[in-house]
Short mmCIF file of C-alpha atoms in Angstrom, two decimals:
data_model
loop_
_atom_site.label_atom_id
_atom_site.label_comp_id
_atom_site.label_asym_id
_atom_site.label_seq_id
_atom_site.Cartn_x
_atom_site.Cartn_y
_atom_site.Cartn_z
CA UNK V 1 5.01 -44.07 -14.37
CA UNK V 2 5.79 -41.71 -11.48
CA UNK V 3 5.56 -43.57 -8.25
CA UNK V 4 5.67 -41.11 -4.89
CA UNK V 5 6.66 -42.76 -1.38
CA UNK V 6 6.62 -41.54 2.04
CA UNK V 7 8.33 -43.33 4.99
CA UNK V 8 7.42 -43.85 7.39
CA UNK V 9 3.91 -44.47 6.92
CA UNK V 10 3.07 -43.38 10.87
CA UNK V 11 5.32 -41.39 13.48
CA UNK V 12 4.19 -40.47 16.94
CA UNK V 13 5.80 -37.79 19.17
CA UNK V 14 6.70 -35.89 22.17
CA UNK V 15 5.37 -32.11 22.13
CA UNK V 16 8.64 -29.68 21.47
CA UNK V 17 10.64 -32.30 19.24
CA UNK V 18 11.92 -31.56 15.87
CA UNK V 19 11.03 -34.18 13.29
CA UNK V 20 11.42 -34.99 9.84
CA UNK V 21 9.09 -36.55 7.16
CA UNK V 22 10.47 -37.95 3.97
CA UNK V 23 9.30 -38.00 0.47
CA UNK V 24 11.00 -39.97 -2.66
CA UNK V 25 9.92 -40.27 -6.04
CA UNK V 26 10.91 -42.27 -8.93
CA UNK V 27 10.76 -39.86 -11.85
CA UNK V 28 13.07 -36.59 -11.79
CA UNK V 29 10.93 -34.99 -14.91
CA UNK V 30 8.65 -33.10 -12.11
CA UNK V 31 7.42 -29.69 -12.44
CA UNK V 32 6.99 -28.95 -8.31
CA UNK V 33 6.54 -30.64 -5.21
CA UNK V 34 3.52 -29.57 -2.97
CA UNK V 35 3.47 -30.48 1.01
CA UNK V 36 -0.54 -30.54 2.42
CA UNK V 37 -1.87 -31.49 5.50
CA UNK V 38 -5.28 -33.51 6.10
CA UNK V 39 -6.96 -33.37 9.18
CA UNK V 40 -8.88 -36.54 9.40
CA UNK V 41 -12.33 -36.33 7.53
CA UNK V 42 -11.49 -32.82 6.03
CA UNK V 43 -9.77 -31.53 3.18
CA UNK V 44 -6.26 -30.87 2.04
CA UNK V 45 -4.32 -28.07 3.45
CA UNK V 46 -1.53 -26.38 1.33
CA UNK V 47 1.82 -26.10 3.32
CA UNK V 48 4.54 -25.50 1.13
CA UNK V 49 5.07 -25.77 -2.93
CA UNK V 50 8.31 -25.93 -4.21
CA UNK V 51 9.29 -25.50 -7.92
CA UNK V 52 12.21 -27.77 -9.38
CA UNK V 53 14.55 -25.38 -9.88
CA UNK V 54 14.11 -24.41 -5.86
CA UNK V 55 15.84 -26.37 -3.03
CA UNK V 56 13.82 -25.26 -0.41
CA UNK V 57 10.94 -23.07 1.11
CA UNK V 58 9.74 -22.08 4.01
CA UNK V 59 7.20 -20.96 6.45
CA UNK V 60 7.05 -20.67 9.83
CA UNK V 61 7.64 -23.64 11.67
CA UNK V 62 7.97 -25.68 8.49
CA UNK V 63 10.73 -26.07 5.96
CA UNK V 64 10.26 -28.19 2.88
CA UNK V 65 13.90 -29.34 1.04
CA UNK V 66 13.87 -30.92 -2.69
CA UNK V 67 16.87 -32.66 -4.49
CA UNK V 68 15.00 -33.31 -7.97
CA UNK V 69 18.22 -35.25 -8.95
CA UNK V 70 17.95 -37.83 -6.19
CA UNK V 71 14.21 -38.02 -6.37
CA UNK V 72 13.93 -36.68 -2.52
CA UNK V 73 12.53 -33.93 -0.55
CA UNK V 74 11.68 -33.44 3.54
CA UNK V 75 9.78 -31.88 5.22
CA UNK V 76 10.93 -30.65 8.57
CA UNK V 77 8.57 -29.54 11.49
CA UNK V 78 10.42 -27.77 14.31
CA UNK V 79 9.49 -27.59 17.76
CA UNK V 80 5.82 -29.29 17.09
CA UNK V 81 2.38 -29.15 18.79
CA UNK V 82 -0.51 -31.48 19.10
CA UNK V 83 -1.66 -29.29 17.16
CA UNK V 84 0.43 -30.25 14.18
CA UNK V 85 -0.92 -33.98 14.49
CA UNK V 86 -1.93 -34.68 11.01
CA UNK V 87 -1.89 -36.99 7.50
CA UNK V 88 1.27 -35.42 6.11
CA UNK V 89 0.90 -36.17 2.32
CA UNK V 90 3.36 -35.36 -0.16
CA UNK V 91 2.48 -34.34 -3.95
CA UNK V 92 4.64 -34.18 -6.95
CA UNK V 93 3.54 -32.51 -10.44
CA UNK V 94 4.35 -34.10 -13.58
CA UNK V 95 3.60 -34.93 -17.25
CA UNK V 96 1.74 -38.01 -18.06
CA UNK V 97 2.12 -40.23 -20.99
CA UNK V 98 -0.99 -38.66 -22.33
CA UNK V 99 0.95 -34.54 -22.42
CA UNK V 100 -0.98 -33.60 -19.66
CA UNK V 101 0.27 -32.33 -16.18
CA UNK V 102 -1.43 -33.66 -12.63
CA UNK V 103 -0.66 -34.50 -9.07
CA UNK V 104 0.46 -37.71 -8.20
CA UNK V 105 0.39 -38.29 -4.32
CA UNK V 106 2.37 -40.28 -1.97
CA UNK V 107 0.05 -42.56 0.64
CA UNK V 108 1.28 -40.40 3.22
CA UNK V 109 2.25 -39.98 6.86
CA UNK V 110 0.13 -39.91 10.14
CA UNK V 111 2.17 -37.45 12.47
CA UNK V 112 0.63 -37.61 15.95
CA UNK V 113 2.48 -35.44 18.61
CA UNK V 114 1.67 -36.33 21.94
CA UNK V 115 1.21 -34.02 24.95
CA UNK R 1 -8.91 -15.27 -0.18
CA UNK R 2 -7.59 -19.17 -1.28
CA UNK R 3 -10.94 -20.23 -0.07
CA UNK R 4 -12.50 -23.14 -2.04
CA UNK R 5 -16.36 -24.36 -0.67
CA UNK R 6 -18.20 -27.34 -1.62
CA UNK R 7 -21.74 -28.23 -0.91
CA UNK R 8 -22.97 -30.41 0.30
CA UNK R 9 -20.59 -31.60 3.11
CA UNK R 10 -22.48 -34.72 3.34
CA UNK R 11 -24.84 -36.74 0.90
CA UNK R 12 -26.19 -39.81 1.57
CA UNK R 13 -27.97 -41.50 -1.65
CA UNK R 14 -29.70 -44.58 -2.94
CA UNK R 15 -28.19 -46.31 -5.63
CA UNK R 16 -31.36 -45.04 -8.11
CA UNK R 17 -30.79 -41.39 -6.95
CA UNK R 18 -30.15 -38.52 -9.10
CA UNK R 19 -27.64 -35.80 -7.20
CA UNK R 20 -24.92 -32.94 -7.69
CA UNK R 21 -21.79 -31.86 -5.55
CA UNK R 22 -20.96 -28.34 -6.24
CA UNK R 23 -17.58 -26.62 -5.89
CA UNK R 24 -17.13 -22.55 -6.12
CA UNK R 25 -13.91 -21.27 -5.97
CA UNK R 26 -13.49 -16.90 -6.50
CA UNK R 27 -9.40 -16.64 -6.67
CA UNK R 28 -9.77 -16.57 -11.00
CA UNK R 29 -8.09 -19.71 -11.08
CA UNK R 30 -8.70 -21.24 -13.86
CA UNK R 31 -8.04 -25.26 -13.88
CA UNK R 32 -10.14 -26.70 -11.59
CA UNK R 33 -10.19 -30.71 -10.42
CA UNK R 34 -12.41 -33.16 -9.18
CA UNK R 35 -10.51 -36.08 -6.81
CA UNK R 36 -12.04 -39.18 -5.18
CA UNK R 37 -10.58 -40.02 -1.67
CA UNK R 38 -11.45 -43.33 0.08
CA UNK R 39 -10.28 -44.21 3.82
CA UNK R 40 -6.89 -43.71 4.91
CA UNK R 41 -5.51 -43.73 0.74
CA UNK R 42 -4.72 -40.51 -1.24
CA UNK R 43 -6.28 -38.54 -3.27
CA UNK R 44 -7.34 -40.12 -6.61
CA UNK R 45 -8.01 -37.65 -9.57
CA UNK R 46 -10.59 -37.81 -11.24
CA UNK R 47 -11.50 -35.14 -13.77
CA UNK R 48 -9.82 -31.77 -15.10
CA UNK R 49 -11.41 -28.78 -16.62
CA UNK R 50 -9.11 -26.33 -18.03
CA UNK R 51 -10.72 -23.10 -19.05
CA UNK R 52 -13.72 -24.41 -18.60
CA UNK R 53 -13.03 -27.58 -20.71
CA UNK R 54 -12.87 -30.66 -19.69
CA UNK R 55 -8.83 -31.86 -20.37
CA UNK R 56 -8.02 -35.03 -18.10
CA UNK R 57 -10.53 -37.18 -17.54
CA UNK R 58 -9.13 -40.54 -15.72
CA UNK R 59 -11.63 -42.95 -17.10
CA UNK R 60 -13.97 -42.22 -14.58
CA UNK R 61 -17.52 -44.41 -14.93
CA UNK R 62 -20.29 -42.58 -16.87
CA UNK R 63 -22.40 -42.56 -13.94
CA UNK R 64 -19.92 -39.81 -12.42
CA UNK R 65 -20.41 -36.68 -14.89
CA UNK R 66 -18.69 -33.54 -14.27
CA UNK R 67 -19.53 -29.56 -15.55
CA UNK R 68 -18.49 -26.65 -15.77
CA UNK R 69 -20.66 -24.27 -15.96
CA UNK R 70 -18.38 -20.94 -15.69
CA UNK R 71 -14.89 -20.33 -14.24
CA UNK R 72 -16.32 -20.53 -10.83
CA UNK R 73 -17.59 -23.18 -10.65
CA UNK R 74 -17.49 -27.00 -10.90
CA UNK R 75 -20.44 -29.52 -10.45
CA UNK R 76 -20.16 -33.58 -10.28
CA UNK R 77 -23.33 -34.95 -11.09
CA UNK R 78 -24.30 -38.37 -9.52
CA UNK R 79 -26.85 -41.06 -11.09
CA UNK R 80 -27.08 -44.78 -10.54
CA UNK R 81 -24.16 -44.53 -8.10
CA UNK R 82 -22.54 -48.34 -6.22
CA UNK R 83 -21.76 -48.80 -2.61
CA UNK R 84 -18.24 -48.49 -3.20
CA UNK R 85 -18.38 -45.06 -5.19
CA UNK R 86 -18.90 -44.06 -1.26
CA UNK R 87 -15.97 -41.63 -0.20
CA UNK R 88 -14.81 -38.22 0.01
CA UNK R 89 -15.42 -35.72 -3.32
CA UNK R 90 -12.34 -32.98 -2.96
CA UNK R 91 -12.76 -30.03 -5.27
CA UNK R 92 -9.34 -28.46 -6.25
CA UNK R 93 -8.05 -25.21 -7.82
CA UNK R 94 -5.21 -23.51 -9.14
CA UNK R 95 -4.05 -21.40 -11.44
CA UNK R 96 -2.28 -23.43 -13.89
CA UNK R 97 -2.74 -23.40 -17.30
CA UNK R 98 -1.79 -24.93 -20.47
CA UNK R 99 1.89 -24.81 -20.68
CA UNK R 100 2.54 -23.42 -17.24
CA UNK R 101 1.47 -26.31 -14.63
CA UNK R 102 3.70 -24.17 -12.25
CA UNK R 103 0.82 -23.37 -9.29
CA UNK R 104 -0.20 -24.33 -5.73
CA UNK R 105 -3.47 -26.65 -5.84
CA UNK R 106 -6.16 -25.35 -3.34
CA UNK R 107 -8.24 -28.22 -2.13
CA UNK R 108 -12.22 -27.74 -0.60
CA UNK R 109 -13.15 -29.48 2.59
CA UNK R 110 -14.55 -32.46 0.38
CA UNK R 111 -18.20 -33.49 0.46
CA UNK R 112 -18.40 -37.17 2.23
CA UNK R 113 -20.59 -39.29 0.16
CA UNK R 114 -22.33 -42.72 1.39
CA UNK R 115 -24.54 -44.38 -1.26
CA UNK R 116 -27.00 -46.84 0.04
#
């Protein structure tokens, strides 16, 4: 059963650092990886998807890394904003037992980036 | 346009109620999702229609019943609901489908539900 983990589980920062947010997961078998933001009360935001044969992507301020092999991927932020303070939550895609494909999510990781 | 909307943004029901969450998404995409999200945990899925047929469901209670009335659309239809069916309903799309699971998921802003 794929299992999805994000450390650390809250991070709090100065406005202009660079900062990274990891993802592991315990099954290599994955289709993608998908990055989203949640703003507290709202919905998911897409960020970045990444397929498995990709080792990275990017936009903007944000660059997304995946090593299917060693089950990890990042997520790097440079130079952030208060405006980037946010539930980071990490997604992988996979097969179930059952033959079908669905997200599994990681618990994720509250990013607040101070002033 | 990756523009998903859900109505309503907030329901509050008794538990003898009768209600429906709607989801409309107009990129084509054709796999659409229903997920359950309670406070500060992810995203739990719920159901998946594929083509407008319903493929995963994740032993969700009968009192949760989802349709899918065309490929824009996605309804959740609420009866005899408990106090701790109370959370966030996200609607999700993408274009996935069978065989090619290969597609960004594009989440609505969630309707927040509270059940009385």
């Amino acid at each position: 059963k794929q299992e999805v983990t994000q450390i650390p589980a809250a991070l709090s920062v100065p406005e202009g650092e660079n900062l990274v947010l990891n993802c592991s997961f315990t099954d290599s078998a994955i289709y993608n990886l998908q990055w989203f933001r949640q703003d507290p009360g709202k919905g998911l935001t897409s960020l970045l998807l990444i397929q498995s044969s990709q080792r990275e992507q990017t936009s903007g301020r944000l660059n997304a890394s995946l090593d299917k092999s060693s089950g990890r991927s990042t997520l790097y932020i440079a130079a952030s904003q208060p405006g980037d303070s946010a539930t980071y939550l990490c997604a992988v895609k996979g097969r179930t037992q059952g033959g079908s494909e669905k997200l599994v999510f990681g618990k994720g990781t509250k990013l607040t980036v101070n002033p | 346009d990756t523009e998903v909307t859900q109505t309503p943004k907030h329901l509050v029901m008794g538990m003898t109620n009768k209600k429906s969450l709607k989801c409309e998404q107009h990129m084509g995409h054709r796999a659409m999702y229903w997920y359950k999200q309670k406070a500060k945990k992810p995203p739990e899925l719920m159901f998946v229609y594929s083509y407008e047929k319903l493929s995963i469901n994740e032993s969700v209670p009968s009192r949760f019943s989802p349709e899918c009335p065309n490929s824009s659309l996605l309804n959740l239809h609420l009866h005899a609901l408990q106090p701790e069916d109370s959370a966030l309903y996200l609607c999700a799309s993408s274009q996935d489908y069978p065989g090619r699971p290969l597609y960004e998921q594009y989440f609505g802003p969630g309707t927040r539900l509270t059940v009385t």
